XYZ file of C-alpha atoms in Angstrom:
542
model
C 119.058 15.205 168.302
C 116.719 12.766 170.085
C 114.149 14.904 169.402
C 114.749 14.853 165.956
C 114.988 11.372 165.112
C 111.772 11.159 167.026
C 110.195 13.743 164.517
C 111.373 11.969 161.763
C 110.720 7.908 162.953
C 106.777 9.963 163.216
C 106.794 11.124 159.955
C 108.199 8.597 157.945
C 106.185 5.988 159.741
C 103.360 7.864 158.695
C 104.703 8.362 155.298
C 105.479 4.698 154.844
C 101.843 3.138 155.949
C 100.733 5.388 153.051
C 102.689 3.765 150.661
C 102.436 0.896 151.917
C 98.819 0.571 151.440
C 99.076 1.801 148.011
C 101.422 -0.212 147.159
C 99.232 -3.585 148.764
C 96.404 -2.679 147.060
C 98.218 -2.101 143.746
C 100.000 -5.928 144.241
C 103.081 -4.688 143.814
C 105.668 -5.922 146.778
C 106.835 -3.152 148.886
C 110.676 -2.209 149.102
C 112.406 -3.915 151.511
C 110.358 -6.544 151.656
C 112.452 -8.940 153.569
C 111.854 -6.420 156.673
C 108.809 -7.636 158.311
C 107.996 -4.761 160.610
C 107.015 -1.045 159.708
C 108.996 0.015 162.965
C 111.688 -1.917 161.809
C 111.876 -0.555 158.148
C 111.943 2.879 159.820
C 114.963 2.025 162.005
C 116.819 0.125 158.292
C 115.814 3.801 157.029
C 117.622 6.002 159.876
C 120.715 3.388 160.068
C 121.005 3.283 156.591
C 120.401 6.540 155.587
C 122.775 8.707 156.619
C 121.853 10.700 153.410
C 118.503 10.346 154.048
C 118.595 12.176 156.846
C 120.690 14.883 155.385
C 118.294 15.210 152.195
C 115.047 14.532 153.735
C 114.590 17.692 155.505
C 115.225 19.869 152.765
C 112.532 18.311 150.539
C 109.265 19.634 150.866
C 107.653 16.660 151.957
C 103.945 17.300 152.192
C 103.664 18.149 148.540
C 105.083 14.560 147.626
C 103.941 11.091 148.010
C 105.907 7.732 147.892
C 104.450 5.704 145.278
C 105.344 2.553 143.109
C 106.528 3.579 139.758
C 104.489 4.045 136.623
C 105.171 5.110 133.494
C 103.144 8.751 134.464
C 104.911 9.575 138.073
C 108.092 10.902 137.533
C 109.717 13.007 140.111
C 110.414 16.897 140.035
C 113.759 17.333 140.551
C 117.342 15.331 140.423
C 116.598 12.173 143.222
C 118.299 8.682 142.688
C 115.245 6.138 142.568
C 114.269 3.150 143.577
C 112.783 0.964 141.326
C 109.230 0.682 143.620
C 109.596 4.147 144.609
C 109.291 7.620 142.652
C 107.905 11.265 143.850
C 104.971 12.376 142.291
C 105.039 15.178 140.297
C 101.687 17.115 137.745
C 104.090 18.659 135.517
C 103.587 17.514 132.019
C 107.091 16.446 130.874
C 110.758 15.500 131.851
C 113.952 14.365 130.340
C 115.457 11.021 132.491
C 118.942 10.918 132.940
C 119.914 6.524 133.390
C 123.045 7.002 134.521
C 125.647 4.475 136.695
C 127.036 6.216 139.269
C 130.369 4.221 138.269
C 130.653 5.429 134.978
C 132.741 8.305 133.925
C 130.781 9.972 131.808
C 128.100 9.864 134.083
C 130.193 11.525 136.823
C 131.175 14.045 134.441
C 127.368 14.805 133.495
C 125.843 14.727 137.338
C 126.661 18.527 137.893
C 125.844 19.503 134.785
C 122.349 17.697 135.052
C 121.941 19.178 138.308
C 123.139 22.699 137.593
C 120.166 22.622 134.568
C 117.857 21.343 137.244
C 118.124 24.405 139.081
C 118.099 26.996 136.396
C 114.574 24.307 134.870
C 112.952 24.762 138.476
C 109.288 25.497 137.873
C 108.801 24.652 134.427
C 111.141 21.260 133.397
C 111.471 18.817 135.579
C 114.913 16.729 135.801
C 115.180 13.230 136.988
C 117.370 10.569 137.158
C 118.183 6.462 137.840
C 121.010 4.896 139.025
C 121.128 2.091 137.151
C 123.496 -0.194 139.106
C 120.648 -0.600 142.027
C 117.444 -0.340 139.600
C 118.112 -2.749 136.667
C 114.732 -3.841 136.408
C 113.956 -0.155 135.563
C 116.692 0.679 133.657
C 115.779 -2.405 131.334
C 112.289 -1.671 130.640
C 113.319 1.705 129.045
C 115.773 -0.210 126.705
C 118.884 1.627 128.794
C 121.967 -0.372 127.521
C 124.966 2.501 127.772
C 125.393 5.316 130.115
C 124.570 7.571 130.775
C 120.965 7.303 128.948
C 118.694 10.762 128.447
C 114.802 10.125 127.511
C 112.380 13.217 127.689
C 109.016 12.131 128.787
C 105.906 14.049 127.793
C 102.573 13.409 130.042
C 103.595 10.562 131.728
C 105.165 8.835 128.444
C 108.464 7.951 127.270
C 108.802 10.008 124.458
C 111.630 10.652 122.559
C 115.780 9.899 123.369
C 117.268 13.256 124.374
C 120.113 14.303 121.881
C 121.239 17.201 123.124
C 124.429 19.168 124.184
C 125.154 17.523 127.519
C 126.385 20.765 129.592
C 124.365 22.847 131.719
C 123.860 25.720 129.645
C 122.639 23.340 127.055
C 120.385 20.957 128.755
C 118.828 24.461 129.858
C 118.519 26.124 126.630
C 117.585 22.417 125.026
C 114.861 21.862 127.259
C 113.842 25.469 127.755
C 112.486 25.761 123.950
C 110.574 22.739 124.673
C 108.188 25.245 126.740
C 106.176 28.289 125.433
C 105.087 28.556 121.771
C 107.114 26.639 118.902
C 107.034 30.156 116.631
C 106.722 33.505 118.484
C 103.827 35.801 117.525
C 105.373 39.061 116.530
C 102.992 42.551 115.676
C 105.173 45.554 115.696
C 108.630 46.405 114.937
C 109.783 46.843 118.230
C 108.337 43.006 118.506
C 110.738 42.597 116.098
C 114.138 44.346 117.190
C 113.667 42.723 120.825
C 113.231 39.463 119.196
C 116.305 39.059 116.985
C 118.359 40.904 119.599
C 119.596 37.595 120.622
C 122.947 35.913 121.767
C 121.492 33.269 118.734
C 120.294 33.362 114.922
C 116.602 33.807 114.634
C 113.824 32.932 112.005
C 111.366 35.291 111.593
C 108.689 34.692 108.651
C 106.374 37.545 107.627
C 103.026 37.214 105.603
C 100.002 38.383 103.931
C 97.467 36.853 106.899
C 96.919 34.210 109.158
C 95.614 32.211 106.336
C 98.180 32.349 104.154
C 99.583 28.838 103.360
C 102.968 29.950 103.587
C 102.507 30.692 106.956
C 100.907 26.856 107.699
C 104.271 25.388 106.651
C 106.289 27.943 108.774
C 104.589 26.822 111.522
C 104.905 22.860 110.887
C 108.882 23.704 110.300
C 108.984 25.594 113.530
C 107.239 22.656 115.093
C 109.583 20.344 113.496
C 113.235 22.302 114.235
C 111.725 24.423 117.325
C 115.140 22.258 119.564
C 117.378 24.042 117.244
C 116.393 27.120 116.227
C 114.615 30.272 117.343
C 111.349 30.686 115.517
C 108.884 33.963 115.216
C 106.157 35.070 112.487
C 104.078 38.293 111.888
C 101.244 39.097 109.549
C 102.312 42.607 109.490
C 104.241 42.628 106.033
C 105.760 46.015 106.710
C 108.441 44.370 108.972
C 110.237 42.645 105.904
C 110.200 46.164 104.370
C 112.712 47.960 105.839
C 115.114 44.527 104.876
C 114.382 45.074 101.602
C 111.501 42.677 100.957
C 107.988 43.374 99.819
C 106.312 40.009 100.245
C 105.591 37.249 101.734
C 109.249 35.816 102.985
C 111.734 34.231 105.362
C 113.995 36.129 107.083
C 117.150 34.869 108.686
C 118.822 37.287 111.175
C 122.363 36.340 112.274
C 123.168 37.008 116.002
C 124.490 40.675 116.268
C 127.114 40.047 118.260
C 128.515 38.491 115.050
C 127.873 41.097 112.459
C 131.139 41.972 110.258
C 132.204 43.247 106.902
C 132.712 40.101 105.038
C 129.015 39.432 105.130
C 125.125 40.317 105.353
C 124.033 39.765 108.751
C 120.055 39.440 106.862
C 119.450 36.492 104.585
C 116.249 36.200 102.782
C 113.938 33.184 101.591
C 112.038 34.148 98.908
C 111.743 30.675 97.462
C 108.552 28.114 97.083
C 108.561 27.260 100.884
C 108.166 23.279 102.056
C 109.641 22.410 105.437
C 112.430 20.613 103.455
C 112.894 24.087 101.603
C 113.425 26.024 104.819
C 115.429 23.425 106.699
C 117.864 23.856 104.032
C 118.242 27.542 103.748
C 118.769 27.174 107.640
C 121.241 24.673 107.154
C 122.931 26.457 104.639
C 122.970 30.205 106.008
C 122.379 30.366 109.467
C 126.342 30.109 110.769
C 127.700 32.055 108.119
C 131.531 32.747 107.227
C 132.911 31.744 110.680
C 130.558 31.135 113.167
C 130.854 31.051 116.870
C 131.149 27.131 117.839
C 130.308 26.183 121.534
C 129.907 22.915 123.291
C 126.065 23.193 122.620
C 126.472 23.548 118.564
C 129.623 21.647 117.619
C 127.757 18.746 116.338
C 125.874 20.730 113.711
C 128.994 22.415 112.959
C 131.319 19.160 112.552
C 129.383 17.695 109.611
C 131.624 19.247 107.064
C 135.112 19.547 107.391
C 135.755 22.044 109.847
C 138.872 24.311 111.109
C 138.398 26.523 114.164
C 140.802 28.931 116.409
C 140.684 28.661 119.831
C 141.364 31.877 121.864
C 140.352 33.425 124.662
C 136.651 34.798 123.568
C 134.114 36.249 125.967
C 130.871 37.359 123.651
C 129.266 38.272 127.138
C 131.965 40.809 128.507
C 134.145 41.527 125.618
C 132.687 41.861 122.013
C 134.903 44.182 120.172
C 137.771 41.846 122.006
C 135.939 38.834 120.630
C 136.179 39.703 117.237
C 139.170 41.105 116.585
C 140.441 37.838 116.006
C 137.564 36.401 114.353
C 137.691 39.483 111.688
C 141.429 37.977 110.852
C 140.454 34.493 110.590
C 137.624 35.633 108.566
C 139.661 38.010 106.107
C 142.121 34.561 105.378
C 138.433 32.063 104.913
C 136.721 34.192 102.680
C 139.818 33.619 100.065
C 139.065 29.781 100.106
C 134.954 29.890 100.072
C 133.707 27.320 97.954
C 136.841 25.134 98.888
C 135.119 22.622 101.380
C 136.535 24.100 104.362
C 134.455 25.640 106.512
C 135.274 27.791 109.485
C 134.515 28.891 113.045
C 136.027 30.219 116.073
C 135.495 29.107 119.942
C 136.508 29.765 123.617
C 140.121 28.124 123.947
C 138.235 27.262 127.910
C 135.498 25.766 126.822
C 137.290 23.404 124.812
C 140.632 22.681 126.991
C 140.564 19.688 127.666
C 139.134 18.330 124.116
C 141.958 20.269 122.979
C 144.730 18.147 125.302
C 143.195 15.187 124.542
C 142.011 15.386 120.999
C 144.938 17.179 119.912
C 147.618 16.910 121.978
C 147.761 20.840 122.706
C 150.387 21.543 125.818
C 149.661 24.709 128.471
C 152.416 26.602 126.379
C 150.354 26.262 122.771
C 149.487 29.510 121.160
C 149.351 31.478 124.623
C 147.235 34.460 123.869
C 147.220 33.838 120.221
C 144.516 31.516 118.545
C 145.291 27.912 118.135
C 144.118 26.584 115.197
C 142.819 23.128 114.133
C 141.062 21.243 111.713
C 138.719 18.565 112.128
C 137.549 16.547 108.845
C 133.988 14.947 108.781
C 136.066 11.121 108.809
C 137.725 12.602 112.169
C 140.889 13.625 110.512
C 142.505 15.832 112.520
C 145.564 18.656 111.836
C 147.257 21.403 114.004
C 148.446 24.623 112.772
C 152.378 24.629 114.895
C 153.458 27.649 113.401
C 152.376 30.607 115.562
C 149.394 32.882 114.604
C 150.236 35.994 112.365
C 148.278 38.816 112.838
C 148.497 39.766 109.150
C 146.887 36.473 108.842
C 150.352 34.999 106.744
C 150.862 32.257 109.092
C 147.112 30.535 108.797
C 147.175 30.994 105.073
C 150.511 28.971 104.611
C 148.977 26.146 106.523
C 146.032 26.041 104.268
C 147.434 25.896 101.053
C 149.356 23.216 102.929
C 146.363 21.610 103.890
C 144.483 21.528 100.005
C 147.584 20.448 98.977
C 148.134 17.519 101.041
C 151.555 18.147 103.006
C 150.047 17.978 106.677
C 150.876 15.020 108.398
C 147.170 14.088 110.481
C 147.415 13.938 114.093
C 146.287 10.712 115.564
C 145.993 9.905 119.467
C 146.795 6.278 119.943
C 148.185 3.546 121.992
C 151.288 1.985 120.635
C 150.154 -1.385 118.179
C 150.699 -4.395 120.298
C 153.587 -6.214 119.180
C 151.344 -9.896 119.810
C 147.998 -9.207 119.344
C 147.455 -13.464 118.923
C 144.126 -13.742 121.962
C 140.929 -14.751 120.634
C 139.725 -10.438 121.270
C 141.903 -8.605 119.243
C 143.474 -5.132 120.591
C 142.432 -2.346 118.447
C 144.226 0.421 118.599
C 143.756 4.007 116.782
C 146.604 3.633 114.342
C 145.170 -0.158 113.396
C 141.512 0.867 113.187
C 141.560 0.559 109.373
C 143.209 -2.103 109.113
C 141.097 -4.184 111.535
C 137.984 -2.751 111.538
C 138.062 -1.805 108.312
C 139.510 -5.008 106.650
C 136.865 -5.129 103.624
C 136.826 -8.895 104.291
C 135.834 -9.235 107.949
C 133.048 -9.024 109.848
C 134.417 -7.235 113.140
C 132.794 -6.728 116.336
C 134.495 -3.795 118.007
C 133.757 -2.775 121.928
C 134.941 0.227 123.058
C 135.946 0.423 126.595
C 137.273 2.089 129.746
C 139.777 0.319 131.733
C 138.069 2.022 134.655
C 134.847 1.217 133.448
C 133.098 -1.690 136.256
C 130.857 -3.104 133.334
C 133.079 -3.296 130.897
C 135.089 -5.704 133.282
C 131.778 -7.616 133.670
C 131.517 -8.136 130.222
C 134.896 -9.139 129.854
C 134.278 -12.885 130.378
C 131.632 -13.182 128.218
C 133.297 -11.268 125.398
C 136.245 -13.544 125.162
C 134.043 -16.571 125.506
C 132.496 -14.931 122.336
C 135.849 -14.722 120.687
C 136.674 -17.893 121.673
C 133.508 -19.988 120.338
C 134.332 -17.843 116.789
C 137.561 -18.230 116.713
C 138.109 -20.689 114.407
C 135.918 -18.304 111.750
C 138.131 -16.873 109.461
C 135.936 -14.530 108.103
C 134.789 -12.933 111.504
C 136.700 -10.847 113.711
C 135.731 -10.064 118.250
C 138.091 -6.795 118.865
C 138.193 -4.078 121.632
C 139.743 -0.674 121.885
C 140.521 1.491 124.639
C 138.456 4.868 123.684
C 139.787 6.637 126.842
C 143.362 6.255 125.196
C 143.026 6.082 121.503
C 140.524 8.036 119.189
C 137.387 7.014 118.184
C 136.903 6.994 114.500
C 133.918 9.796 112.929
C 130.832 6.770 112.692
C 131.039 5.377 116.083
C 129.029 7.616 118.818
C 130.811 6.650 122.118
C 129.120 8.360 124.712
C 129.588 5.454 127.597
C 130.999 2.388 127.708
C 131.114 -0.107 127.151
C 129.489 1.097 123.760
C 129.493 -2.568 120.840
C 129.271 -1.694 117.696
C 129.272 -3.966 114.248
C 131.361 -3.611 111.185
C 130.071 -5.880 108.490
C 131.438 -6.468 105.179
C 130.427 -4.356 102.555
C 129.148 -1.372 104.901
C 132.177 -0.421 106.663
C 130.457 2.971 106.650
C 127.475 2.186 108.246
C 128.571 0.184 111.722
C 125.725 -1.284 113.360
C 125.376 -0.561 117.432
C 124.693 -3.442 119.515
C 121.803 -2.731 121.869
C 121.155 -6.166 122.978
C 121.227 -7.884 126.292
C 125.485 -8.773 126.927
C 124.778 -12.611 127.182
C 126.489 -15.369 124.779
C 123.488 -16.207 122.810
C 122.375 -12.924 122.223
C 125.865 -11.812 120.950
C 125.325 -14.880 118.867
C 122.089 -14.519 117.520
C 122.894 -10.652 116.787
C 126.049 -11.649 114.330
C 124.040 -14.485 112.708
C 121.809 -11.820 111.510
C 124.023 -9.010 110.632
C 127.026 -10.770 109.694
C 126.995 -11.313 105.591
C 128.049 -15.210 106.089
C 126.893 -18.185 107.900
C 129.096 -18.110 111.296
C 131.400 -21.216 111.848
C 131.078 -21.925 116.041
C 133.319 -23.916 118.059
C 132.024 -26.103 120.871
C 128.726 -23.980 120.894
C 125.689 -25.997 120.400
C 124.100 -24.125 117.685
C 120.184 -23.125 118.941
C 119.880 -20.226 117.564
């Protein structure tokens, strides 16, 4: 073990007087600047690092050099960094994960992130800031909630990452960020291998390379390449055999999901603009009932939306798979047209959405789908009465549904019975009528009692409330989203997340991205708020 330590005080001294040259000549202060010697910031290094130690050999350490961070070194896997310290990497671009190590969410997403690292090894790199040690960082990349993705392309911040936030989908996400936005296809075994995919796929066929058609195709792929699967051919003989003789779009639904109720082809024939094609792929790609998963809910929760939960494996057990879809699906296509639409998804994959969201016990359903519905304003219903398989059952509890005798499921802390502080306690079953009092301004934070800066905030909210108080027409609230629901308009993804309801837009809440001091709460409401704000004992210099 002496030995060891030995090898390692060598190395890292010689790894450090690297740096710390660089670092000199670049005037920026090296870490640990209040330790005067080199020897000495070795031996902080070996006391303190009883992870360093434990990582450090692993990594291999002559490809990498410790330098202070710019905007184009980012490092090449998952390491926490310091804000003068970053490995180098040549790859061209990343998505950065901001998280704080206290946060839930961002203790939920960690393996996840890490997982995708290992599956993205060699061609995305993952990376990641802990935000509670790095602030400086953390600010200069406009990180106010957390966790935070950004993908950064050739050494630039370019774009906030929006995607699923599992492994599988940070994988598949970032994985069609590589290779070509539209594949080249030039046979018809091109062709079959192409849409013989777990997902949809887009496949446009025309005269020649210089057809115009073809132009826009490409600018769409470019455009939806994140969602979709994209290919193209100039061999017009592949449309053929789908019954097409010209130049057209083809949409080919995944063929695990093929069924009786509907054409697993769709065809674009029309005059084709990216806005053209983004539609037809909006409005055919899922089909009757699609096959939500944790990656494509979103998409699939902008319209009203009910789903049955079972125990589906598309990977092992197809025919087992559908045989409840194809009964779900025989009830739906009686109410097309309705508003409704519908999908099925892995009762796993969804469990604990499923306890939380809608109160679902280990006992619901058993092997039998459990059915919900989920409204675009984040109503939410349960279907009690056990699943028929003559499909009797699910079709009482929609005509119950268009005709209004479901009682909504709501998941909410009791109303307080004094609610008389300067912050007012929202909960679920007062939303509306606090938030959504058409003669307030509210400013609503949504919190987690677990949640370390959401307790930091917590004197500076309710010296907010306090210095407004004695405005009538303005309203400083909170709401526990760990224990109550959080209303369809307000992404929560960390806390504490601040958003704005003003008067006259209760639709269209504002987020609060500012810094979490006094005056900037201030100045934020005196520009968003539709009044001028009455302050108490606050020296107005705004």
């Amino acid at each position: 073990m002496k030995s060891f330590h030995l090898y390692w005080f060598s190395a890292v001294r010689e790894a450090l007087t690297t740096c710390l040259s660089s670092s000199i000549s670049r005037s920026i202060p090296p870490p640990l600047s209040y330790v005067i010697s080199l020897d000495l910031i070795i031996l902080y290094l070996l006391y303190c690092g009883s992870y360093f130690l434990h990582s450090l050999p692993s990594l291999p350490f002559r490809l990498f050099r410790i330098t202070s961070l710019r905007s184009n070194f980012l490092p090449s896997f998952p390491v926490s960094l310091h804000p003068s310290f970053v490995y180098f990497s040549f790859l061209s671009f990343i998505p950065l994960f901001f998280p704080s190590f206290r946060c839930g969410h961002c203790k939920k997403l960690a393996p996840e992130f890490e997982k995708a690292a290992s599956r993205l090894k060699g061609s995305v790199q993952l990376a990641k800031v802990d935000c509670t040690t790095n602030s400086e960082t953390c600010s200069r990349f406009g990180v106010s909630g957390y966790p935070t993705l950004r993908i950064f392309r050739y050494g630039k911040d370019s774009a906030p990452y929006d995607g699923p936030r599992t492994a599988e989908g940070i994988y598949e996400t970032m994985r069609r960020q590589t290779g070509p936005d539209s594949m080249h296809l030039k046979t018809k075994d091109d062709l079959k291998a192409f849409v013989n995919n777990h997902d949809a796929s887009i496949v446009g066929v025309f005269s020649g390379t210089d057809s115009p058609r073809l132009a826009e195709f490409l600018k769409a792929a470019t455009l939806l390449r994140e969602q979709f699967r994209f290919a193209h051919s100039t061999n017009l003989q592949l449309a053929e055999e789908h019954g097409a003789n010209s130049e057209c779009v083809l949409l080919f639904r995944p063929p695990r999901l093929a069924n009786a109720f509907e054409d697993s082809i769709v065809i674009f024939r029309d005059y084709l603009t990216i806005g053209s094609l983004r539609r037809f792929i909006r409005d055919h790609i899922y089909g009757l009932c699609p096959h939500m998963t944790i990656e494509n809910r979103d998409r699939l929760r902008v319209r009203d939306l009910l789903t049955a939960y079972y125990a589906l494996d598309y990977h092992h057990n197809i025919p087992g798979s559908n045989y409840w879809r194809n009964r779900v699906m025989k009830v739906a296509s009686k109410y097309v047209g309705r508003g409704l639409t519908f999908s099925i998804a892995n009762k796993k994959d969804f469990l604990l959405e499923l306890e939380e969201d809608f109160g679902m016990g280990t006992s619901d359903g058993g092997e039998l789908p459990f059915i919900t519905i989920r409204t675009r304003l984040g109503h939410k219903y349960t279907m009690r009465e056990e699943f028929t398989r003559d499909g009797a059952s699910l079709q009482r509890f929609l005509e119950d549904y268009f005709a209004g005798r479901l009682k909504r499921y709501i998941k909410s802390e009791p109303i307080p019975e004094k609610n008389s502080g300067a912050v007012k306690v929202v909960v679920a079953e007062s939303f509306d009528q606090v938030v959504n009092d058409p003669d307030k301004n509210v400013l609503i934070q949504f919190f987690s009692p677990l949640c370390p800066h959401c307790k930091k905030l917590e004197p500076v909210y309710g010296e907010l409330a306090e210095t407004l108080r004695s405005d009538p027409k303005i309203v400083i609230a909170k709401m526990n989203a760990l224990a109550n629901d959080v209303p369809l308009g307000y992404d929560v993804q960390g806390f504490p997340t601040i958003y704005f309801a003003p008067v006259g837009r209760k639709d269209e809440p504002v987020r609060y991205q500012g810094t979490r001091e006094l005056k900037d709460f201030l100045r934020f409401l005196k520009r968003e708020a539709s009044h001028h704000l009455v302050l108490s004992g606050f020296k107005d210099e705004l």
